[in-house]
Amino acid sequence: MKTILTGVKPTGVPHIGNYFGAIKPAIDSTNELRGAKSYLFIADYHALTTVKSAAEMNQYVREIACTWLACGLDIKKTVFYRQSDVPQIFELSTILTNVTPKGLMNRAHAYKAIVQAAIDRGVDPDVDVNMGLFTYPILMSADILAFDTDLVPVGRDQQQHVEITVDIAKAFNAVYGGSDDKKILTIPQPKIEKSVATIPGLDGRKMSKSYGNQIPLFANSNDLKKCIMRITTDSTAPTDPKPTDHPLFEMYKLFANPSEIEFMTNKFANGVGWGDVKTELFRVADRTITPMRERFEYYMNNYELVEKILADGAKSARKKATETLSRVRLAIGAL
Ligand code: ADP
Ligand code: TRP
């Protein structure tokens, strides 16, 4: 039976780009799994590199947990837990530091980008680097290896981290052995999601928190409408045909059903006012989001239910991680 595992960092209220680019594809793929074991966790200790306040961390974890449940994560099919509830991960991480060459960390893209940014500013290259950031890939390797993971569904930006995990697992197995068919650590593989569309933001660039052009996934209907009305358009006349590669049309396609899309395609070809397109986009977006928003609010207001779900998930995660750790501790002479 294959094991699939992925993690999400709690870093703020998700937007529509996160939903269509990451959350929905992950939930759809776990719902399609047959006979595989699936783990999904909130990587709160990874978020420590940037989130420096307890209140913020708690809020982000709550929001992300409620978001995944509201978006349809099926906890009967997926073990859902908070990373910090599984101390075995951190024990494994400490052990793995000893088979990880420093050079491997020096080559990690995220670290290199931060060093380069400092060099470009003419300051000490390490000024923005703490050891949590530097060793981030080791903690991520422990997340993955503690569960004998076979497949790690991630976006392209995380592919290198999974490749580093493979290198670390092989280095560990090379030192501590195990027979060829039963190595101590299971070698995982990245599963790069088929390229999901890049969802445009209000100004037509990629929707991103860093550009401030996002539509929050759970904005209330009024705010959602206001956001949609702010999407940039040009001043062509309502009677002019419109190009269907416009961000408004792309966003419409995410929410509308096939016959609505066909209808809108004709309108774009024959001329339509941007205001009408926005009104129609709001209608279909609100229709999709409202039930999810209601579930989100329900979970946020009844957070003890979510805590129970996460506690059950963590219990089952600890059981599995403890088994792996026993193998590892035996191998290194700590048992
Ligand atoms: P942001 O750019 O807003 O900070 P993150 O980098 O936290 O978003 O992204 C979290 C997940 O959501 C990633 O898997 C990322 O690929 C996906 N994602 C973010 N923005 C978009 C977008 N505009 N279109 C598609 N997927 C996106
Ligand atoms: N680093 C990932 C991100 O920034 C989150 C993450 C942490 C993760 N541990 C993981 C993803 C293990 C997959 C597997 O998105």
Tab-separated table of C-alpha atoms and ligand atoms in Angstrom:
chain	number	residue	atom	x	y	z
A	1	MET	CA	0.000	0.000	0.000
A	2	LYS	CA	1.450	3.365	-1.051
A	3	THR	CA	1.747	6.244	1.407
A	4	ILE	CA	1.104	9.801	0.253
A	5	LEU	CA	1.997	12.769	2.436
A	6	THR	CA	2.010	16.515	2.111
A	7	GLY	CA	2.279	19.556	4.380
A	8	VAL	CA	0.899	23.087	4.303
A	9	LYS	CA	2.407	26.065	6.054
A	10	PRO	CA	0.034	28.180	8.130
A	11	THR	CA	0.769	31.658	6.827
A	12	GLY	CA	-2.484	33.580	6.645
A	13	VAL	CA	-6.017	33.474	5.277
A	14	PRO	CA	-6.008	31.537	2.015
A	15	HIS	CA	-7.045	33.270	-1.202
A	16	ILE	CA	-8.775	32.020	-4.333
A	17	GLY	CA	-5.390	31.281	-5.963
A	18	ASN	CA	-4.429	29.010	-3.046
A	19	TYR	CA	-7.790	27.261	-3.294
A	20	PHE	CA	-7.690	26.459	-7.009
A	21	GLY	CA	-3.899	26.077	-7.171
A	22	ALA	CA	-3.278	23.953	-4.086
A	23	ILE	CA	-6.178	23.084	-1.791
A	24	LYS	CA	-8.733	21.801	-4.292
A	25	PRO	CA	-6.259	19.706	-6.336
A	26	ALA	CA	-4.937	18.107	-3.125
A	27	ILE	CA	-8.415	17.310	-1.825
A	28	ASP	CA	-9.526	15.964	-5.209
A	29	SER	CA	-6.491	13.708	-5.391
A	30	THR	CA	-6.926	12.309	-1.867
A	31	ASN	CA	-10.576	11.652	-2.640
A	32	GLU	CA	-9.523	9.720	-5.737
A	33	LEU	CA	-6.991	7.594	-3.876
A	34	ARG	CA	-7.774	3.982	-3.734
A	35	GLY	CA	-6.009	1.787	-1.237
A	36	ALA	CA	-3.334	4.380	-0.389
A	37	LYS	CA	-2.559	5.780	3.029
A	38	SER	CA	-2.755	9.554	3.084
A	39	TYR	CA	-1.328	12.129	5.512
A	40	LEU	CA	-1.878	15.875	5.454
A	41	PHE	CA	-0.423	18.107	8.115
A	42	ILE	CA	-0.099	21.718	9.171
A	43	ALA	CA	3.618	22.550	9.122
A	44	ASP	CA	3.553	24.979	12.044
A	45	TYR	CA	7.228	24.536	12.979
A	46	HIS	CA	8.177	25.359	9.391
A	47	ALA	CA	6.224	28.587	9.760
A	48	LEU	CA	8.432	29.536	12.741
A	49	THR	CA	10.997	30.871	10.279
A	50	THR	CA	8.633	33.781	9.586
A	51	VAL	CA	5.783	33.810	12.131
A	52	LYS	CA	7.152	35.243	15.371
A	53	SER	CA	4.047	35.764	17.487
A	54	ALA	CA	2.050	33.125	19.394
A	55	ALA	CA	-1.239	34.895	18.721
A	56	GLU	CA	-0.550	35.007	15.008
A	57	MET	CA	0.587	31.401	14.901
A	58	ASN	CA	-2.544	30.241	16.703
A	59	GLN	CA	-4.755	32.249	14.394
A	60	TYR	CA	-3.059	30.971	11.230
A	61	VAL	CA	-3.218	27.369	12.372
A	62	ARG	CA	-6.911	27.722	13.168
A	63	GLU	CA	-7.663	29.336	9.832
A	64	ILE	CA	-5.758	26.788	7.827
A	65	ALA	CA	-7.253	23.825	9.707
A	66	CYS	CA	-10.799	25.155	9.287
A	67	THR	CA	-10.129	25.984	5.636
A	68	TRP	CA	-9.104	22.453	4.726
A	69	LEU	CA	-12.070	20.957	6.528
A	70	ALA	CA	-14.450	23.511	4.988
A	71	CYS	CA	-13.070	22.773	1.515
A	72	GLY	CA	-13.936	19.101	1.881
A	73	LEU	CA	-10.917	17.281	3.308
A	74	ASP	CA	-12.220	13.817	4.198
A	75	ILE	CA	-10.742	12.838	7.542
A	76	LYS	CA	-11.884	9.258	7.067
A	77	LYS	CA	-9.427	9.031	4.173
A	78	THR	CA	-6.642	11.300	5.412
A	79	VAL	CA	-4.749	11.541	8.681
A	80	PHE	CA	-4.902	15.281	9.435
A	81	TYR	CA	-2.579	16.638	12.139
A	82	ARG	CA	-0.460	19.475	13.370
A	83	GLN	CA	3.282	18.889	12.980
A	84	SER	CA	4.097	20.188	16.480
A	85	ASP	CA	1.909	17.420	17.974
A	86	VAL	CA	4.282	14.753	16.648
A	87	PRO	CA	7.620	15.136	18.516
A	88	GLN	CA	9.067	12.079	16.778
A	89	ILE	CA	9.459	14.258	13.683
A	90	PHE	CA	11.838	16.565	15.530
A	91	GLU	CA	13.796	13.695	16.985
A	92	LEU	CA	14.267	12.287	13.500
A	93	SER	CA	15.236	15.733	12.236
A	94	THR	CA	18.046	15.936	14.821
A	95	ILE	CA	19.317	12.519	13.833
A	96	LEU	CA	19.227	13.381	10.120
A	97	THR	CA	21.380	16.503	10.584
A	98	ASN	CA	24.306	14.123	11.110
A	99	VAL	CA	24.090	12.540	7.671
A	100	THR	CA	23.304	15.805	5.878
A	101	PRO	CA	26.259	17.540	4.202
A	102	LYS	CA	26.252	21.292	4.755
A	103	GLY	CA	26.831	21.705	1.017
A	104	LEU	CA	23.421	20.188	0.343
A	105	MET	CA	21.803	22.951	2.386
A	106	ASN	CA	23.971	25.616	0.709
A	107	ARG	CA	22.379	24.620	-2.604
A	108	ALA	CA	18.734	24.919	-1.473
A	109	HIS	CA	16.895	27.484	-3.642
A	110	ALA	CA	15.002	29.208	-0.834
A	111	TYR	CA	18.164	29.767	1.196
A	112	LYS	CA	20.127	30.864	-1.863
A	113	ALA	CA	17.449	33.386	-2.820
A	114	ILE	CA	17.604	35.024	0.609
A	115	VAL	CA	21.408	35.137	0.573
A	116	GLN	CA	21.355	36.620	-2.936
A	117	ALA	CA	18.840	39.287	-1.898
A	118	ALA	CA	21.174	40.356	0.930
A	119	ILE	CA	24.183	40.410	-1.408
A	120	ASP	CA	22.185	42.566	-3.844
A	121	ARG	CA	21.472	44.995	-1.019
A	122	GLY	CA	25.179	45.112	-0.247
A	123	VAL	CA	24.785	43.707	3.279
A	124	ASP	CA	26.151	40.609	5.063
A	125	PRO	CA	24.881	37.599	3.024
A	126	ASP	CA	23.670	35.811	6.169
A	127	VAL	CA	21.849	38.766	7.693
A	128	ASP	CA	18.370	37.300	7.041
A	129	VAL	CA	19.276	33.656	7.582
A	130	ASN	CA	18.437	31.888	10.825
A	131	MET	CA	19.255	28.216	11.333
A	132	GLY	CA	15.569	27.283	11.021
A	133	LEU	CA	15.641	28.604	7.496
A	134	PHE	CA	19.016	27.004	6.749
A	135	THR	CA	17.971	23.564	8.016
A	136	TYR	CA	14.367	23.829	6.717
A	137	PRO	CA	14.974	21.013	4.200
A	138	ILE	CA	16.120	18.658	6.995
A	139	LEU	CA	12.923	19.203	8.977
A	140	MET	CA	10.932	18.668	5.811
A	141	SER	CA	12.860	15.429	5.207
A	142	ALA	CA	11.931	14.262	8.702
A	143	ASP	CA	8.253	15.105	8.012
A	144	ILE	CA	8.380	12.858	4.997
A	145	LEU	CA	10.674	10.049	6.175
A	146	ALA	CA	8.957	9.538	9.545
A	147	PHE	CA	5.930	8.159	7.705
A	148	ASP	CA	7.618	5.843	5.170
A	149	THR	CA	6.198	8.107	2.498
A	150	ASP	CA	6.241	6.933	-1.114
A	151	LEU	CA	4.758	9.979	-2.834
A	152	VAL	CA	4.876	13.664	-1.942
A	153	PRO	CA	2.429	15.796	-3.956
A	154	VAL	CA	3.910	19.287	-4.119
A	155	GLY	CA	4.125	22.274	-6.415
A	156	ARG	CA	7.268	22.841	-8.495
A	157	ASP	CA	8.672	25.226	-5.902
A	158	GLN	CA	8.947	22.334	-3.424
A	159	GLN	CA	10.398	19.745	-5.795
A	160	GLN	CA	13.989	20.459	-4.741
A	161	HIS	CA	13.078	19.872	-1.095
A	162	VAL	CA	11.800	16.401	-1.917
A	163	GLU	CA	14.941	15.704	-3.937
A	164	ILE	CA	17.018	16.745	-0.920
A	165	THR	CA	14.923	14.340	1.165
A	166	VAL	CA	15.869	11.523	-1.218
A	167	ASP	CA	19.563	12.416	-0.851
A	168	ILE	CA	19.316	12.477	2.944
A	169	ALA	CA	17.433	9.164	3.105
A	170	LYS	CA	19.987	7.512	0.823
A	171	ALA	CA	22.852	8.923	2.890
A	172	PHE	CA	21.269	7.537	6.067
A	173	ASN	CA	20.662	4.120	4.503
A	174	ALA	CA	24.213	4.062	3.142
A	175	VAL	CA	25.654	4.601	6.633
A	176	TYR	CA	23.267	2.457	8.662
A	177	GLY	CA	22.372	-0.216	6.145
A	178	GLY	CA	19.478	-2.533	6.270
A	179	SER	CA	19.155	-5.122	3.543
A	180	ASP	CA	18.691	-3.984	-0.053
A	181	ASP	CA	15.011	-4.833	-0.145
A	182	LYS	CA	14.360	-3.447	3.335
A	183	LYS	CA	16.243	-0.228	3.806
A	184	ILE	CA	15.717	1.602	7.071
A	185	LEU	CA	14.291	4.734	5.493
A	186	THR	CA	11.830	4.596	2.613
A	187	ILE	CA	12.909	6.607	-0.433
A	188	PRO	CA	10.109	8.986	-1.448
A	189	GLN	CA	9.307	10.525	-4.823
A	190	PRO	CA	7.898	13.961	-5.561
A	191	LYS	CA	4.544	13.944	-7.325
A	192	ILE	CA	4.467	17.222	-9.176
A	193	GLU	CA	0.889	18.230	-9.769
A	194	LYS	CA	-0.102	18.571	-13.408
A	195	SER	CA	0.361	22.251	-14.048
A	196	VAL	CA	-2.612	23.912	-12.450
A	197	ALA	CA	-3.545	27.250	-13.921
A	198	THR	CA	-1.991	30.311	-12.351
A	199	ILE	CA	-4.942	32.214	-10.984
A	200	PRO	CA	-4.749	35.921	-11.805
A	201	GLY	CA	-5.266	38.530	-9.118
A	202	LEU	CA	-7.177	41.807	-9.134
A	203	ASP	CA	-4.497	43.549	-11.207
A	204	GLY	CA	-4.004	40.689	-13.677
A	205	ARG	CA	-0.684	39.539	-12.175
A	206	LYS	CA	-0.499	36.146	-10.387
A	207	MET	CA	-2.749	36.318	-7.343
A	208	SER	CA	-0.392	36.435	-4.362
A	209	LYS	CA	-0.257	37.712	-0.807
A	210	SER	CA	3.044	39.338	-1.716
A	211	TYR	CA	1.362	41.491	-4.389
A	212	GLY	CA	-1.662	42.364	-2.223
A	213	ASN	CA	-3.919	41.585	-5.202
A	214	GLN	CA	-5.761	38.637	-3.692
A	215	ILE	CA	-9.416	37.792	-3.226
A	216	PRO	CA	-9.669	36.149	0.222
A	217	LEU	CA	-11.373	32.786	-0.136
A	218	PHE	CA	-13.831	33.400	2.672
A	219	ALA	CA	-14.581	37.092	2.210
A	220	ASN	CA	-18.268	37.682	2.977
A	221	SER	CA	-20.571	38.195	-0.021
A	222	ASN	CA	-20.340	41.996	0.145
A	223	ASP	CA	-16.561	42.049	0.293
A	224	LEU	CA	-16.359	39.422	-2.423
A	225	LYS	CA	-18.497	41.624	-4.656
A	226	LYS	CA	-16.356	44.674	-3.888
A	227	CYS	CA	-13.176	42.734	-4.717
A	228	ILE	CA	-14.578	41.488	-8.014
A	229	MET	CA	-15.707	44.997	-8.967
A	230	ARG	CA	-12.094	46.153	-8.445
A	231	ILE	CA	-10.626	43.756	-11.036
A	232	THR	CA	-8.775	45.846	-13.619
A	233	THR	CA	-10.503	46.224	-16.991
A	234	ASP	CA	-10.000	48.505	-19.977
A	235	SER	CA	-12.259	51.177	-21.390
A	236	THR	CA	-13.492	49.345	-24.476
A	237	ALA	CA	-17.205	49.896	-25.203
A	238	PRO	CA	-19.774	47.340	-23.973
A	239	THR	CA	-20.597	46.502	-27.582
A	240	ASP	CA	-16.981	45.577	-28.416
A	241	PRO	CA	-15.967	41.907	-28.501
A	242	LYS	CA	-13.662	41.003	-25.623
A	243	PRO	CA	-10.622	38.660	-25.529
A	244	THR	CA	-11.285	35.442	-23.604
A	245	ASP	CA	-7.724	35.396	-22.264
A	246	HIS	CA	-8.751	38.201	-19.912
A	247	PRO	CA	-8.330	37.474	-16.150
A	248	LEU	CA	-12.076	37.989	-15.672
A	249	PHE	CA	-12.867	35.209	-18.095
A	250	GLU	CA	-10.233	32.950	-16.566
A	251	MET	CA	-11.706	33.469	-13.157
A	252	TYR	CA	-15.213	32.917	-14.481
A	253	LYS	CA	-14.164	29.531	-15.881
A	254	LEU	CA	-13.108	28.381	-12.407
A	255	PHE	CA	-16.591	28.817	-10.984
A	256	ALA	CA	-19.016	28.418	-13.888
A	257	ASN	CA	-20.467	25.207	-15.299
A	258	PRO	CA	-19.885	24.227	-18.971
A	259	SER	CA	-23.109	25.721	-20.308
A	260	GLU	CA	-22.477	28.997	-18.458
A	261	ILE	CA	-18.952	29.069	-19.922
A	262	GLU	CA	-20.339	28.527	-23.425
A	263	PHE	CA	-22.860	31.311	-22.927
A	264	MET	CA	-20.157	33.683	-21.671
A	265	THR	CA	-17.823	32.742	-24.540
A	266	ASN	CA	-20.540	33.864	-26.985
A	267	LYS	CA	-21.061	37.080	-25.095
A	268	PHE	CA	-17.328	37.804	-25.209
A	269	ALA	CA	-17.334	37.200	-28.978
A	270	ASN	CA	-20.350	39.440	-29.589
A	271	GLY	CA	-19.600	42.247	-27.167
A	272	VAL	CA	-20.370	42.545	-23.483
A	273	GLY	CA	-19.873	45.232	-20.826
A	274	TRP	CA	-17.221	44.516	-18.191
A	275	GLY	CA	-19.723	45.468	-15.479
A	276	ASP	CA	-22.077	42.702	-16.613
A	277	VAL	CA	-19.230	40.204	-16.670
A	278	LYS	CA	-18.289	41.155	-13.115
A	279	THR	CA	-21.864	40.814	-11.889
A	280	GLU	CA	-22.092	37.369	-13.447
A	281	LEU	CA	-18.680	36.377	-12.057
A	282	PHE	CA	-19.796	37.431	-8.601
A	283	ARG	CA	-22.965	35.326	-8.917
A	284	VAL	CA	-21.135	32.085	-9.767
A	285	ALA	CA	-18.259	32.717	-7.344
A	286	ASP	CA	-20.584	33.442	-4.456
A	287	ARG	CA	-22.633	30.344	-5.301
A	288	THR	CA	-19.509	28.158	-5.032
A	289	ILE	CA	-17.985	29.858	-2.027
A	290	THR	CA	-21.047	30.350	0.175
A	291	PRO	CA	-21.415	26.730	1.362
A	292	MET	CA	-17.674	26.521	2.030
A	293	ARG	CA	-17.702	29.853	3.847
A	294	GLU	CA	-20.562	28.620	6.025
A	295	ARG	CA	-18.648	25.476	6.907
A	296	PHE	CA	-15.536	27.560	7.568
A	297	GLU	CA	-17.431	29.799	9.967
A	298	TYR	CA	-18.989	26.792	11.625
A	299	TYR	CA	-15.575	25.243	12.298
A	300	MET	CA	-14.079	28.560	13.445
A	301	ASN	CA	-16.967	28.995	15.890
A	302	ASN	CA	-16.803	25.405	17.081
A	303	TYR	CA	-13.052	25.047	17.135
A	304	GLU	CA	-13.142	22.332	19.801
A	305	LEU	CA	-14.386	19.975	17.058
A	306	VAL	CA	-11.333	20.796	14.976
A	307	GLU	CA	-9.026	20.333	17.951
A	308	LYS	CA	-10.502	16.893	18.444
A	309	ILE	CA	-9.959	16.024	14.777
A	310	LEU	CA	-6.348	17.214	14.950
A	311	ALA	CA	-5.765	15.361	18.227
A	312	ASP	CA	-7.080	12.108	16.732
A	313	GLY	CA	-4.920	12.668	13.653
A	314	ALA	CA	-1.852	13.336	15.784
A	315	LYS	CA	-2.426	10.163	17.776
A	316	SER	CA	-2.427	8.076	14.675
A	317	ALA	CA	0.546	10.004	13.224
A	318	ARG	CA	2.561	9.496	16.438
A	319	LYS	CA	1.904	5.766	16.312
A	320	LYS	CA	3.316	5.477	12.801
A	321	ALA	CA	6.244	7.855	13.450
A	322	THR	CA	7.150	5.949	16.629
A	323	GLU	CA	7.493	2.739	14.611
A	324	THR	CA	9.858	4.445	12.178
A	325	LEU	CA	11.827	5.990	15.032
A	326	SER	CA	12.289	2.585	16.685
A	327	ARG	CA	13.873	1.291	13.495
A	328	VAL	CA	16.067	4.364	13.245
A	329	ARG	CA	17.122	4.336	16.913
A	330	LEU	CA	17.963	0.669	16.719
A	331	ALA	CA	20.080	1.347	13.622
A	332	ILE	CA	22.064	4.206	15.187
A	333	GLY	CA	22.544	2.485	18.541
A	334	ALA	CA	20.099	4.504	20.614
A	335	LEU	CA	17.814	1.652	21.581
B	1	ADP	P1	1.135	33.439	-1.877
B	1	ADP	O1	1.799	33.637	-3.223
B	1	ADP	O2	-0.160	34.169	-1.807
B	1	ADP	O3	2.059	33.745	-0.708
B	1	ADP	P2	1.710	30.724	-1.201
B	1	ADP	O4	3.077	30.872	-1.800
B	1	ADP	O5	1.550	30.634	0.277
B	1	ADP	O6	0.790	31.918	-1.783
B	1	ADP	O7	1.022	29.488	-1.909
B	1	ADP	C1	0.452	28.371	-1.266
B	1	ADP	C2	0.003	27.405	-2.356
B	1	ADP	O8	-0.974	28.020	-3.230
B	1	ADP	C3	1.144	26.958	-3.274
B	1	ADP	O9	0.958	25.569	-3.555
B	1	ADP	C4	0.961	27.780	-4.521
B	1	ADP	O10	1.439	27.096	-5.678
B	1	ADP	C5	-0.553	27.973	-4.587
B	1	ADP	N1	-0.866	29.262	-5.221
B	1	ADP	C6	-0.622	30.488	-4.687
B	1	ADP	N2	-1.043	31.476	-5.513
B	1	ADP	C7	-1.549	30.871	-6.623
B	1	ADP	C8	-2.137	31.355	-7.839
B	1	ADP	N3	-2.297	32.647	-8.081
B	1	ADP	N4	-2.541	30.437	-8.745
B	1	ADP	C9	-2.401	29.110	-8.496
B	1	ADP	N5	-1.857	28.586	-7.378
B	1	ADP	C10	-1.428	29.441	-6.441
B	2	TRP	N1	7.715	23.366	2.640
B	2	TRP	C1	6.347	23.204	2.207
B	2	TRP	C2	5.821	24.559	1.666
B	2	TRP	O1	6.399	25.596	1.942
B	2	TRP	C3	5.449	22.730	3.334
B	2	TRP	C4	5.912	21.410	3.859
B	2	TRP	C5	6.539	21.174	5.045
B	2	TRP	C6	5.808	20.144	3.215
B	2	TRP	N2	6.805	19.836	5.200
B	2	TRP	C7	6.381	19.187	4.108
B	2	TRP	C8	5.278	19.738	1.987
B	2	TRP	C9	6.449	17.822	3.761
B	2	TRP	C10	5.368	18.387	1.656
B	2	TRP	C11	5.941	17.430	2.547
B	2	TRP	O2	4.823	24.581	0.983
